[in-house]
Every structure is written in C-alpha cells, then in structure tokens.
Short mmCIF file of C-alpha atoms in Angstrom, two decimals:
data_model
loop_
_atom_site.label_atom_id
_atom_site.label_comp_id
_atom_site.label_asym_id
_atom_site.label_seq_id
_atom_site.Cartn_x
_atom_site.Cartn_y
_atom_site.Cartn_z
CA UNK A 25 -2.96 77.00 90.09
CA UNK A 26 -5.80 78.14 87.60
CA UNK A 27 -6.76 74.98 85.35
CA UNK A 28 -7.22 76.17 81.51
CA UNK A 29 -10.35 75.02 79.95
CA UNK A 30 -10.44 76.11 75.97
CA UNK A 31 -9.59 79.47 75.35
CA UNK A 32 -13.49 81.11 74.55
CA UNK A 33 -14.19 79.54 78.07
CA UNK A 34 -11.06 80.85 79.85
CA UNK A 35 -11.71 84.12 78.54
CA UNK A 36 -15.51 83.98 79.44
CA UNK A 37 -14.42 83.41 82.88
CA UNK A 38 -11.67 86.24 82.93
CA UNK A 39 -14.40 88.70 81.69
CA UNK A 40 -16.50 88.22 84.86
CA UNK A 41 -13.68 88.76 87.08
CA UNK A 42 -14.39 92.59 85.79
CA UNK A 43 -17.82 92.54 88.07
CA UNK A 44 -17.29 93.61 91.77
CA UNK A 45 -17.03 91.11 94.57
CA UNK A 46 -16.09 88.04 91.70
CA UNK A 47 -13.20 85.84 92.41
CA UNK A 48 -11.32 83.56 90.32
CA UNK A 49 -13.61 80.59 91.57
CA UNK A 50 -16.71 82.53 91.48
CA UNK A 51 -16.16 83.56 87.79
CA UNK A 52 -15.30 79.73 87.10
CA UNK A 53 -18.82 79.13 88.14
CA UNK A 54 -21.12 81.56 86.49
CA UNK A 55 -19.49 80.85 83.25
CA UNK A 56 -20.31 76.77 83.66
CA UNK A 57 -23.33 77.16 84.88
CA UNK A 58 -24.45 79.27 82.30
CA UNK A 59 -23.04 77.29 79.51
CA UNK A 60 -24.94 74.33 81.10
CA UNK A 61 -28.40 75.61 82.01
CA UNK A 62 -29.14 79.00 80.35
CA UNK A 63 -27.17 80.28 77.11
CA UNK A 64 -30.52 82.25 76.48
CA UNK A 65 -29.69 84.19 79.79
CA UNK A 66 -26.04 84.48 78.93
CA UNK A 67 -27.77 85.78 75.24
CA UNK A 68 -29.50 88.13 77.68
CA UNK A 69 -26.93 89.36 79.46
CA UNK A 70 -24.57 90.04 76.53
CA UNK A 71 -27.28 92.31 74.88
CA UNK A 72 -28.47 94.45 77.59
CA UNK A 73 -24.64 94.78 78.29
CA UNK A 74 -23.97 96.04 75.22
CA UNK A 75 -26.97 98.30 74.95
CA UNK A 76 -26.25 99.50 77.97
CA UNK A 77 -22.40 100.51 77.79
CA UNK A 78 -23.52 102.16 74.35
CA UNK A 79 -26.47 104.27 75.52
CA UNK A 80 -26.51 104.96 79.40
CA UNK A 81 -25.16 108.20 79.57
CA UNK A 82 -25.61 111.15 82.42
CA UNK A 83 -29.04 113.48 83.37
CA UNK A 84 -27.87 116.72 81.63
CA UNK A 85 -29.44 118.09 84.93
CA UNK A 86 -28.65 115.64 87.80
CA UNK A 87 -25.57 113.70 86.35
CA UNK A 88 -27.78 109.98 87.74
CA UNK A 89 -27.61 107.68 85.59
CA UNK A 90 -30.12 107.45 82.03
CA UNK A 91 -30.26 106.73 78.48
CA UNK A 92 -32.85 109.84 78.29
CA UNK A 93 -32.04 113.31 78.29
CA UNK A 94 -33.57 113.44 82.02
CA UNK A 95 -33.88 110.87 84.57
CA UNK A 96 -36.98 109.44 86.10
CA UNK A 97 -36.65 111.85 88.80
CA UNK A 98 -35.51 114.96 87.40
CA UNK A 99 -38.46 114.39 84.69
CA UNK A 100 -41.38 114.10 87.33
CA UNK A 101 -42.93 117.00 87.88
CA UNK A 102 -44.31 116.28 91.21
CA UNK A 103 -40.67 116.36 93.13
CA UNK A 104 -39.78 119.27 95.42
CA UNK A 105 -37.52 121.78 93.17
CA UNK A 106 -36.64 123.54 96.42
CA UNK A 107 -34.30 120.39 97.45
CA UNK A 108 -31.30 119.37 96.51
CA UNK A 109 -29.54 115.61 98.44
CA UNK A 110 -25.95 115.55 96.37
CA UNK A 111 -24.59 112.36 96.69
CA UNK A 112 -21.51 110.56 96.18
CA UNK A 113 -22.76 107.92 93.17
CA UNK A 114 -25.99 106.64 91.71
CA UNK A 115 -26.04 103.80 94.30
CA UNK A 116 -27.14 106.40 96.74
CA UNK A 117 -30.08 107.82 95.54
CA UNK A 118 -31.60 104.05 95.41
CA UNK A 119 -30.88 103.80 98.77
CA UNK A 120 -32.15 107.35 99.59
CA UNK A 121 -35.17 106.43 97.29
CA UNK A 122 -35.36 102.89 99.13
CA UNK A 123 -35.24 104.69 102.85
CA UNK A 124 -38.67 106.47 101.40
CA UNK A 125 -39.96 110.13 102.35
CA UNK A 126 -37.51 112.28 100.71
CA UNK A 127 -39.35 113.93 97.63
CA UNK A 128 -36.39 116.17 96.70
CA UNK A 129 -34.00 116.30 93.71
CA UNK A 130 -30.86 114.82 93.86
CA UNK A 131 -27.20 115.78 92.36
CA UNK A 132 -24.08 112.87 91.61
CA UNK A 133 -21.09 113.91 91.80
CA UNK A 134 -19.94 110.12 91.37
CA UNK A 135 -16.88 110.29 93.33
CA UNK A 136 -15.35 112.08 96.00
CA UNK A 137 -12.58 114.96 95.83
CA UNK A 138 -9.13 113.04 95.93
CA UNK A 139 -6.27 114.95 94.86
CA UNK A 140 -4.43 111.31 95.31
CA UNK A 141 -6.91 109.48 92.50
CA UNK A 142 -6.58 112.94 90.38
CA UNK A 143 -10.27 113.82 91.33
CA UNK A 144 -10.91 117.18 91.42
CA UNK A 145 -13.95 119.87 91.52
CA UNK A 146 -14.31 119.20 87.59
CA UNK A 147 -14.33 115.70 87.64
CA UNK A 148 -17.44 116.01 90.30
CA UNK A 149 -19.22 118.24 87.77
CA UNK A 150 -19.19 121.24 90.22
CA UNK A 151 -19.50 123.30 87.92
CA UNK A 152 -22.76 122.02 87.05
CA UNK A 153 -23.85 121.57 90.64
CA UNK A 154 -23.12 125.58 90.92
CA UNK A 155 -24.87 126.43 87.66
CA UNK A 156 -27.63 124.17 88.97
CA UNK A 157 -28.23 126.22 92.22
CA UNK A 158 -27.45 129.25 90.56
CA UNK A 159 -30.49 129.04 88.06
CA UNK A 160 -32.57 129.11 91.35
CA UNK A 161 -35.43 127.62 92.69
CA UNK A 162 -33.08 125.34 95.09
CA UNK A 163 -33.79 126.38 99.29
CA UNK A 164 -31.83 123.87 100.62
CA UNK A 165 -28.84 121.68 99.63
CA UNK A 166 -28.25 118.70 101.83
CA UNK A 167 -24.91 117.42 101.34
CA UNK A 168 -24.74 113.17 102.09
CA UNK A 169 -21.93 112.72 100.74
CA UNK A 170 -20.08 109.47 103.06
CA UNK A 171 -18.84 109.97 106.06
CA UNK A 172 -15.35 109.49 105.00
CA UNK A 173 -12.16 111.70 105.58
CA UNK A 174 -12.79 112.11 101.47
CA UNK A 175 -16.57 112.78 102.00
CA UNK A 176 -16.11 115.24 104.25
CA UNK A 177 -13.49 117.32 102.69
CA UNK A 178 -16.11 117.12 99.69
CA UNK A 179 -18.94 118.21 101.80
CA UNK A 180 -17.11 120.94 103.10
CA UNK A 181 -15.36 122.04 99.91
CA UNK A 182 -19.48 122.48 98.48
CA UNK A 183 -20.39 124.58 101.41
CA UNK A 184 -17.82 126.95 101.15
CA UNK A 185 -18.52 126.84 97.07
CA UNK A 186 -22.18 127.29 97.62
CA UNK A 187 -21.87 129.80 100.75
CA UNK A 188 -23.08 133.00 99.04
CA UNK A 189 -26.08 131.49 97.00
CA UNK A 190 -28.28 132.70 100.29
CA UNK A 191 -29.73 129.33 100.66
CA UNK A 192 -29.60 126.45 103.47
CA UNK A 193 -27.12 124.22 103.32
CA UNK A 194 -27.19 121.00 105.76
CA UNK A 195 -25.29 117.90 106.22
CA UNK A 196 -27.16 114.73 106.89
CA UNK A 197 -27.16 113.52 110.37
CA UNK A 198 -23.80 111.15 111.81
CA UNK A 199 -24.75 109.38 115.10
CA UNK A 200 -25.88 106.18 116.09
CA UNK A 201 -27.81 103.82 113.68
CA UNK A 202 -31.84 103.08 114.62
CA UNK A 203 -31.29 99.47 116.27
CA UNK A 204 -27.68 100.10 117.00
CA UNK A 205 -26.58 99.38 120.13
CA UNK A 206 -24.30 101.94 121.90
CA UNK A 207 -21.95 99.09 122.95
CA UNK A 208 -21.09 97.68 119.09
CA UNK A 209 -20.94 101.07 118.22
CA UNK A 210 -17.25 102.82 117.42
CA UNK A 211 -16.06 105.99 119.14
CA UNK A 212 -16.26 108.22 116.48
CA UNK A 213 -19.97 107.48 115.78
CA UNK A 214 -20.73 108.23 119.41
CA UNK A 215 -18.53 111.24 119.51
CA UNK A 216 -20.79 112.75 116.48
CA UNK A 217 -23.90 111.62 118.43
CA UNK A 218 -22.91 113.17 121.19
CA UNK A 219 -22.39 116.25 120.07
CA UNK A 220 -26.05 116.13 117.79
CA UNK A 221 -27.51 115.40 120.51
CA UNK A 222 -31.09 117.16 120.18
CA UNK A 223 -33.87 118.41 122.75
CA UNK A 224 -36.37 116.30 123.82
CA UNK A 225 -40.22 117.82 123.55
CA UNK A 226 -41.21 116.73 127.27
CA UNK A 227 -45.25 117.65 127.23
CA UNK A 228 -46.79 118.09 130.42
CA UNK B 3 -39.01 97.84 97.68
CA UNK B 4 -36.97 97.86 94.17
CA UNK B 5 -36.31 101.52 92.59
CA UNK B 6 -36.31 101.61 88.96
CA UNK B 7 -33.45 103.59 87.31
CA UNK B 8 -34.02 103.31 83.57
CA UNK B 9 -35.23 100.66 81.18
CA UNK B 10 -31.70 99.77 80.17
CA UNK B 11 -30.11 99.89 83.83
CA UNK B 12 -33.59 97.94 84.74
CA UNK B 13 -33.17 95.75 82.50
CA UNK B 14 -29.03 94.83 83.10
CA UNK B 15 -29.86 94.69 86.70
CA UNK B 16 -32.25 92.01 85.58
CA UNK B 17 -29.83 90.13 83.27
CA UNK B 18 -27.16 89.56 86.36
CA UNK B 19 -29.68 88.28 88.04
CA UNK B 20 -29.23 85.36 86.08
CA UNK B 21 -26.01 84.28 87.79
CA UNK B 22 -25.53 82.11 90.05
CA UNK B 23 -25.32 83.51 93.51
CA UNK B 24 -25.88 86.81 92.49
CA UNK B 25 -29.15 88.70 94.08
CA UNK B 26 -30.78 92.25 93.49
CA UNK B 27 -28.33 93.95 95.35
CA UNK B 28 -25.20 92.14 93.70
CA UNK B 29 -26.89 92.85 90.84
CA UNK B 30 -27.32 96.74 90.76
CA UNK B 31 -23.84 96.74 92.19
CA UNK B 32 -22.72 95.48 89.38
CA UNK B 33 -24.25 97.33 87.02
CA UNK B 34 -24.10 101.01 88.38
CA UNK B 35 -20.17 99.38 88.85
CA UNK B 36 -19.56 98.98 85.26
CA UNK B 37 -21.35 102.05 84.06
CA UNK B 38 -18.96 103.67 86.25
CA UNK B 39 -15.65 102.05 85.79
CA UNK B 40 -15.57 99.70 83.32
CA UNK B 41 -17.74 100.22 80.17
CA UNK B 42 -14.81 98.67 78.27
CA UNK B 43 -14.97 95.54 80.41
CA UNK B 44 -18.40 95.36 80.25
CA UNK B 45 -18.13 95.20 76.35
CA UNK B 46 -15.63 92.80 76.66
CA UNK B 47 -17.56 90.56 78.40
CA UNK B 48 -20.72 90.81 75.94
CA UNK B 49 -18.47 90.03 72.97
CA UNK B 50 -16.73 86.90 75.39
CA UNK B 51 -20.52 85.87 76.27
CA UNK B 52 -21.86 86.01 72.66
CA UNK B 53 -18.81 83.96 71.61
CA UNK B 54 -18.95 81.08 74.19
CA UNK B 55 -22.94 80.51 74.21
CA UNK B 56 -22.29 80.31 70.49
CA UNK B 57 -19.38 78.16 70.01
CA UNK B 58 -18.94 76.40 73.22
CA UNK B 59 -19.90 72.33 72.81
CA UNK B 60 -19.18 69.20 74.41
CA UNK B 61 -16.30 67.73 73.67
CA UNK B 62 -17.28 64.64 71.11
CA UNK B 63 -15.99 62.33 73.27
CA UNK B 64 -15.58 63.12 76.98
CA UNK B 65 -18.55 65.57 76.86
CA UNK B 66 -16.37 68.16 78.41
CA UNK B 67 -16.87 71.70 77.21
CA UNK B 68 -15.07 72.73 74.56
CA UNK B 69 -14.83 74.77 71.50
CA UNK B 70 -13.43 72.00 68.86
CA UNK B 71 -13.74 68.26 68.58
CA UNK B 72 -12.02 67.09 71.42
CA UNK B 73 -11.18 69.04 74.51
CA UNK B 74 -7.66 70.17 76.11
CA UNK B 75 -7.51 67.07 78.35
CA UNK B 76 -8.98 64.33 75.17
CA UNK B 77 -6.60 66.13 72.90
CA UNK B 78 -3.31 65.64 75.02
CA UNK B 79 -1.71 62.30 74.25
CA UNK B 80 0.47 62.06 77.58
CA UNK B 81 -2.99 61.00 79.17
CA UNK B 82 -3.33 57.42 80.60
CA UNK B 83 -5.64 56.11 78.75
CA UNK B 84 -6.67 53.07 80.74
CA UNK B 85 -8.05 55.16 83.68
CA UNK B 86 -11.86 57.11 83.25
CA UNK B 87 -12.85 59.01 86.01
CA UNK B 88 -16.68 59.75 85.31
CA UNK B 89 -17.80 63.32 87.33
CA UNK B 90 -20.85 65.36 87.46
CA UNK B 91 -20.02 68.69 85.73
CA UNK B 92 -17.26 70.29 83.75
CA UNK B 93 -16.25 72.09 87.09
CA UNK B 94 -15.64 68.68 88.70
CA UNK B 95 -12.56 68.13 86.40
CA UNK B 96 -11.05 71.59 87.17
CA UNK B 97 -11.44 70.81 90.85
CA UNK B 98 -9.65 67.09 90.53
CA UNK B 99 -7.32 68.55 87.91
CA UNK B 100 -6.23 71.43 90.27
CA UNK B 101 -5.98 68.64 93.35
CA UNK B 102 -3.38 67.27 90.64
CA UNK B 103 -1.98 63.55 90.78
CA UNK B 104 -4.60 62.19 88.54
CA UNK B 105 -3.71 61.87 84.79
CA UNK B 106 -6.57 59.91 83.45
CA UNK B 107 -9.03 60.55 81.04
CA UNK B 108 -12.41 62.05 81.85
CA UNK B 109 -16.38 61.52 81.21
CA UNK B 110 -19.03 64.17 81.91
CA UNK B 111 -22.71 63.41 82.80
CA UNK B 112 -23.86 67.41 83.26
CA UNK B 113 -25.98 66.30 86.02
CA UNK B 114 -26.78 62.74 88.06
CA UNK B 115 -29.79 60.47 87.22
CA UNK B 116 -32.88 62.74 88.26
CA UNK B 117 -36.52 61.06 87.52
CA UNK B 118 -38.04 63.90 89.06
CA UNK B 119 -36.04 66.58 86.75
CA UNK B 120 -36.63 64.31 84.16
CA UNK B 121 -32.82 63.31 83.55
CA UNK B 122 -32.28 59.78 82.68
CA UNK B 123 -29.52 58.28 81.38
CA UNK B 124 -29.90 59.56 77.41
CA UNK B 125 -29.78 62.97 79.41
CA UNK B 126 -26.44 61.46 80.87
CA UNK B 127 -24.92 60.37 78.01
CA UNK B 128 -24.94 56.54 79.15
CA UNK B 129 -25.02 55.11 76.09
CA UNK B 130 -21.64 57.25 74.87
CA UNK B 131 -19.95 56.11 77.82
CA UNK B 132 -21.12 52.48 77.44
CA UNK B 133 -19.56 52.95 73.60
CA UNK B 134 -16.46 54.65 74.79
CA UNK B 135 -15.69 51.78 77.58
CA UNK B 136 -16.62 49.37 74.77
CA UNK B 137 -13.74 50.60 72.25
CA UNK B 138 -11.66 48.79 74.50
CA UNK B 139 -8.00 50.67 76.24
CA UNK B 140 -9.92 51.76 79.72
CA UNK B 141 -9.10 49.42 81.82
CA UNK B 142 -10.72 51.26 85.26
CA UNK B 143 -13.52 53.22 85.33
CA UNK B 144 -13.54 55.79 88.41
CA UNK B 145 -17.07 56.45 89.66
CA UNK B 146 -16.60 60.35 91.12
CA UNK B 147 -20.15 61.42 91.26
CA UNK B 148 -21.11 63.54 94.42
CA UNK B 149 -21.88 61.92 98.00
CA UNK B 150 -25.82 62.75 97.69
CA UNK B 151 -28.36 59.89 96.95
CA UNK B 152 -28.57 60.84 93.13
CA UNK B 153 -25.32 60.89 93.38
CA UNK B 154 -24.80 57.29 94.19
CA UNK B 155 -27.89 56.03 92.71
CA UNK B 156 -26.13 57.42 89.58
CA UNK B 157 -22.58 55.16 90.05
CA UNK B 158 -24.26 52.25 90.97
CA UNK B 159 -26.55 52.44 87.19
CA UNK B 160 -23.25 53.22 85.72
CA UNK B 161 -21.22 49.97 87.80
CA UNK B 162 -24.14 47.90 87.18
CA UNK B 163 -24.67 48.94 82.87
CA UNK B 164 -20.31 48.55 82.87
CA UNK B 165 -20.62 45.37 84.63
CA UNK B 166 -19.82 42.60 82.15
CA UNK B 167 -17.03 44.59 80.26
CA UNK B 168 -14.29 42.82 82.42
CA UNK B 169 -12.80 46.23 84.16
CA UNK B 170 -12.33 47.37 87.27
CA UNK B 171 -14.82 49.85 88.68
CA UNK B 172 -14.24 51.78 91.83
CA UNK B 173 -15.85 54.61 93.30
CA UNK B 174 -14.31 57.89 95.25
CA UNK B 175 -13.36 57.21 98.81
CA UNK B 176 -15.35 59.18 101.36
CA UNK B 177 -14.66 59.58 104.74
CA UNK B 178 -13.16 62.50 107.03
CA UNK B 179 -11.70 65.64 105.11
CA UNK B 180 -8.15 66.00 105.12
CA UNK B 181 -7.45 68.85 108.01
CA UNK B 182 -10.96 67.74 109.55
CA UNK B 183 -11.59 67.35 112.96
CA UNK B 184 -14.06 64.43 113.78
CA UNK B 185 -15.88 66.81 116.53
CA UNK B 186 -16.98 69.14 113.62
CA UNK B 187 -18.05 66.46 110.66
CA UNK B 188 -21.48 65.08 109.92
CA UNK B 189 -22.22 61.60 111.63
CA UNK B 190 -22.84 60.34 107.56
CA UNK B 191 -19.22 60.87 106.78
CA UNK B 192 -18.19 59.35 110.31
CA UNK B 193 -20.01 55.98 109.15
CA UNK B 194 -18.59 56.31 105.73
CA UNK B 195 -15.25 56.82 107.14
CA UNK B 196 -15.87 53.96 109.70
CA UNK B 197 -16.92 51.91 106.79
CA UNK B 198 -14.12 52.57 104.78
CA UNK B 199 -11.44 52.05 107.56
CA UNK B 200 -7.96 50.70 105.78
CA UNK B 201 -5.60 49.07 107.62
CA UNK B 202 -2.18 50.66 108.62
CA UNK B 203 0.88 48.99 107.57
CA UNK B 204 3.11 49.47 110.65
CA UNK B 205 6.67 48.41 110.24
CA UNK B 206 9.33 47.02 112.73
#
C-alpha cells in the first residue's frame, strides 16, 4: 500500500522511480530528504538534467556520448588512430578508460543486435562503424562487445562485416578473472579459458 | 580513478551524487541510463524537482510537507482529533500510516534535539506544538521519536514542556520486533523488552 503525500510530492517521488536500481521506498526517500536538507541540490539536479537531456548528443565520429561535435577522446590528438575497442554502450569505455593502458579509439554501438527488441545493424550505427574503418588509418578492431549470446552474435556479425577491410580484427580475451578462483568460477568461463590457454615463456 | 565524459555528463554525474545512498558509480549509471533511455523521464523529473523545491512547505499546522495550508492527513476531518503522535520526519508518518490502525493526528520535528548540530527546540518547532496542545481537543500526545539517545532525550523535553497541560503522554513501546528471534536482537532491545514486559491475561 503506497501512502499519498500531496500530489507535487507524489509525483516527485514517481519521477525518480525513472533512475535505475530505485524502488518505490528508495524514491520515497531521496525526495524527503531532499526537500528537508538540500532544495539547492535538488535546484542542481533539475538544471543539469535539463541541460543535459537538451544538449548531450552523439560524437559524429565515435557515437560516445558529448555535447561537442567530438568527444574528449576522439578530439585528443595523442590517441592511437590505428585502434579501434567497439563497445556495447558508453559505460564501457569508462571502464576500459578506468582499467588504464589502452590508448586506442573507441566505437558505441549502444546496444546489441536483437532482432527480438527490433535492434538491428542500423540502430548500432554500422554503417558508420564501416564508413569509419573504411576512411582508413584503423589496423586493428577489437570487438568487446559482452560476452552474451547477444554480444556475440554482434561480435561476429562485425567480423564478417569488416572481413575484407584487410585489417586485424580480435575479440577481447574470455577466461578466468585476475583473483578468481577456479572453484567459484562457472563452466563456461573455464571452458573459454581452457581453450585460450597460452604458452608459457620458460627461460633457461 | 574518475574518467571525465563531458562537462554536462560531469556535471549530472555530480548532481546525483546528491542523493541519498547514491555513490559515483550509481551515479554515472544513472546518467549514461537516462541519456540512453529516458531523456523524456529525465525532463520529467527536472520539471517535478523544480516544482516541489519551489512549492513544497510545511503544513501550517502539523509541519508535515505539503503544498497548501494544511496537509492530506490535517485536512481530512474523519481524523481523531484527541490523539497526536509526534515523529521525527515526514517519512515517519508514511511508515506508521502504511502499518495502518492509527487514525490520529500528526506533529513533525524534521530532526530530534541536536546541541551539537545546533537544533534546539525553535529548530523543532516546540513552541507550535506547545500552542497546538494548548488549543485544547488532544487529549494524548504519542511520543514516537526514534530509539537513539537524541531520540529520547527529545520525548522526555517534549513530556516534561507538555507536562502541566493535564493529558496523557505516552511514548512508543520498544521491545522485540514482531517475527524476531531473541538469538538475533541487540541485548538494548532485550532490556527494553524485559523492561516493558505486560502481563498475559490467561483465561479459564
């Protein structure tokens, strides 16, 4: 049973429920606390929301997220041209970016093919992708999409669109995680391991 | 290690950070989220933000939150009138209101006598409450701050300021949680419980 408060405040509290992870009760909360202890913050809030949804549009050259014509990474100069990590959404390349040591480019498709969601090559920007490699200067594509039945398919459908650029095309490594131990892991992540297993350098 | 996106994307990031139990990760979720699926929603809730830090109040004479003079629950006339349960915050009403069973009137402190935070009992709204008990019709005041030592310090200022109006004043029973088992609750609440034993009318 959901307790009405006044209607501004109910509908304060249904607006939240449109962020990820936010319940009924956790929407309830945000919207008294904030009307208690910081209306400048909820001030804030409501203006870089709007400024955003207005202005945050897509890198004409890497689909990431910006307001700019380019993003931060496709406008500095001192990135590798010659690769290219295409990702599933903007959420990867901060954790790509937060792993450290990749100085590539990146491409989003933001999303995955999914016939079932109506999701197809067009909706990824492809096209783009294509036109992207095809204007050269690209060596290597590594594809990270997820390791999903969806990510996958995606990964695959790239390499096949991609095939006859004459470049290298790689998919990220699957296997176990650093600090993972074999026994928590599941049997499809030690399948893949098994068979990426690599040679050991034994000197001497 | 945070990655910068963009100004705006920074700076949204930033402005969730504002709520309560939301952290930098939450927080870019939720705005890459939005950006992706629900630029509509996120306007909504700017313009249902704007509104409610503007017009939202206290209710002139239960300090609720509210909108217009009096709130929902001071507005409805089916309320008993001789009962006023005193709580902490606005959200303490939903959660005795959604317990149901109690159809009293209400009185907000937002927040429990605090020397340190520099809340005393102006802060508190003592003195309204002191004039509200004083226009006569409550005829038991229900003391339903929180279980921590502000908490009580705070009923016992309001039992002791009440204390010549000639009504009964009562305070929350505490003890073990309904569906508790004794092996898993504090020794505190044991004592309390211990304290507050009732005896059991056994017929036959």
């Amino acid at each position: 049973m959901t307790v009405r408060i006044s209607p501004l405040i109910d509908r304060l509290i249904d607006a939240f429920r449109i962020l990820p992870g936010v319940g009924p009760k956790s929407a309830q909360r945000m919207a008294l606390y904030i009307l208690r202890h910081n209306r400048a913050g909820g001030r804030t809030l409501a203006d870089a929301l709007i400024d955003a949804m207005e202005r945050v549009d897509y890198c004409r050259r890497c689909r990431n997220f910006c307001e700019t014509e380019f993003c931060n990474i496709c406008a500095d100069e001192r990135r590798d041209d010659s690769l290219l990590c295409v990702v599933e959404s903007a959420a990867d390349i901060l954790a790509v970016e937060q792993a450290g040591g990749y100085r590539g480019r990146y491409f989003v498709l933001h999303g995955r093919l999914s016939p079932i969601d109506g999701l197809g090559p067009d909706a990824l920007g492809l096209d783009r992708l294509d036109a992207l490699v095809g204007a050269g200067g690209v060596g290597e594509v590594i594809l990270a999409t997820n390791t999903t039945v969806e990510g996958e398919a995606t990964a695959h459908y790239i390499a096949e669109m991609l095939r006859d650029r004459g470049l290298a095309i790689s998919r990220i490594a699957h296997g176990v995680p650093m600090g993972g131990e074999l026994e928590y892991v599941d049997g499809g992540t030690i399948a893949h391991a098994l068979r990426g297993r690599r040679n050991l350098a034994v000197d001497g």
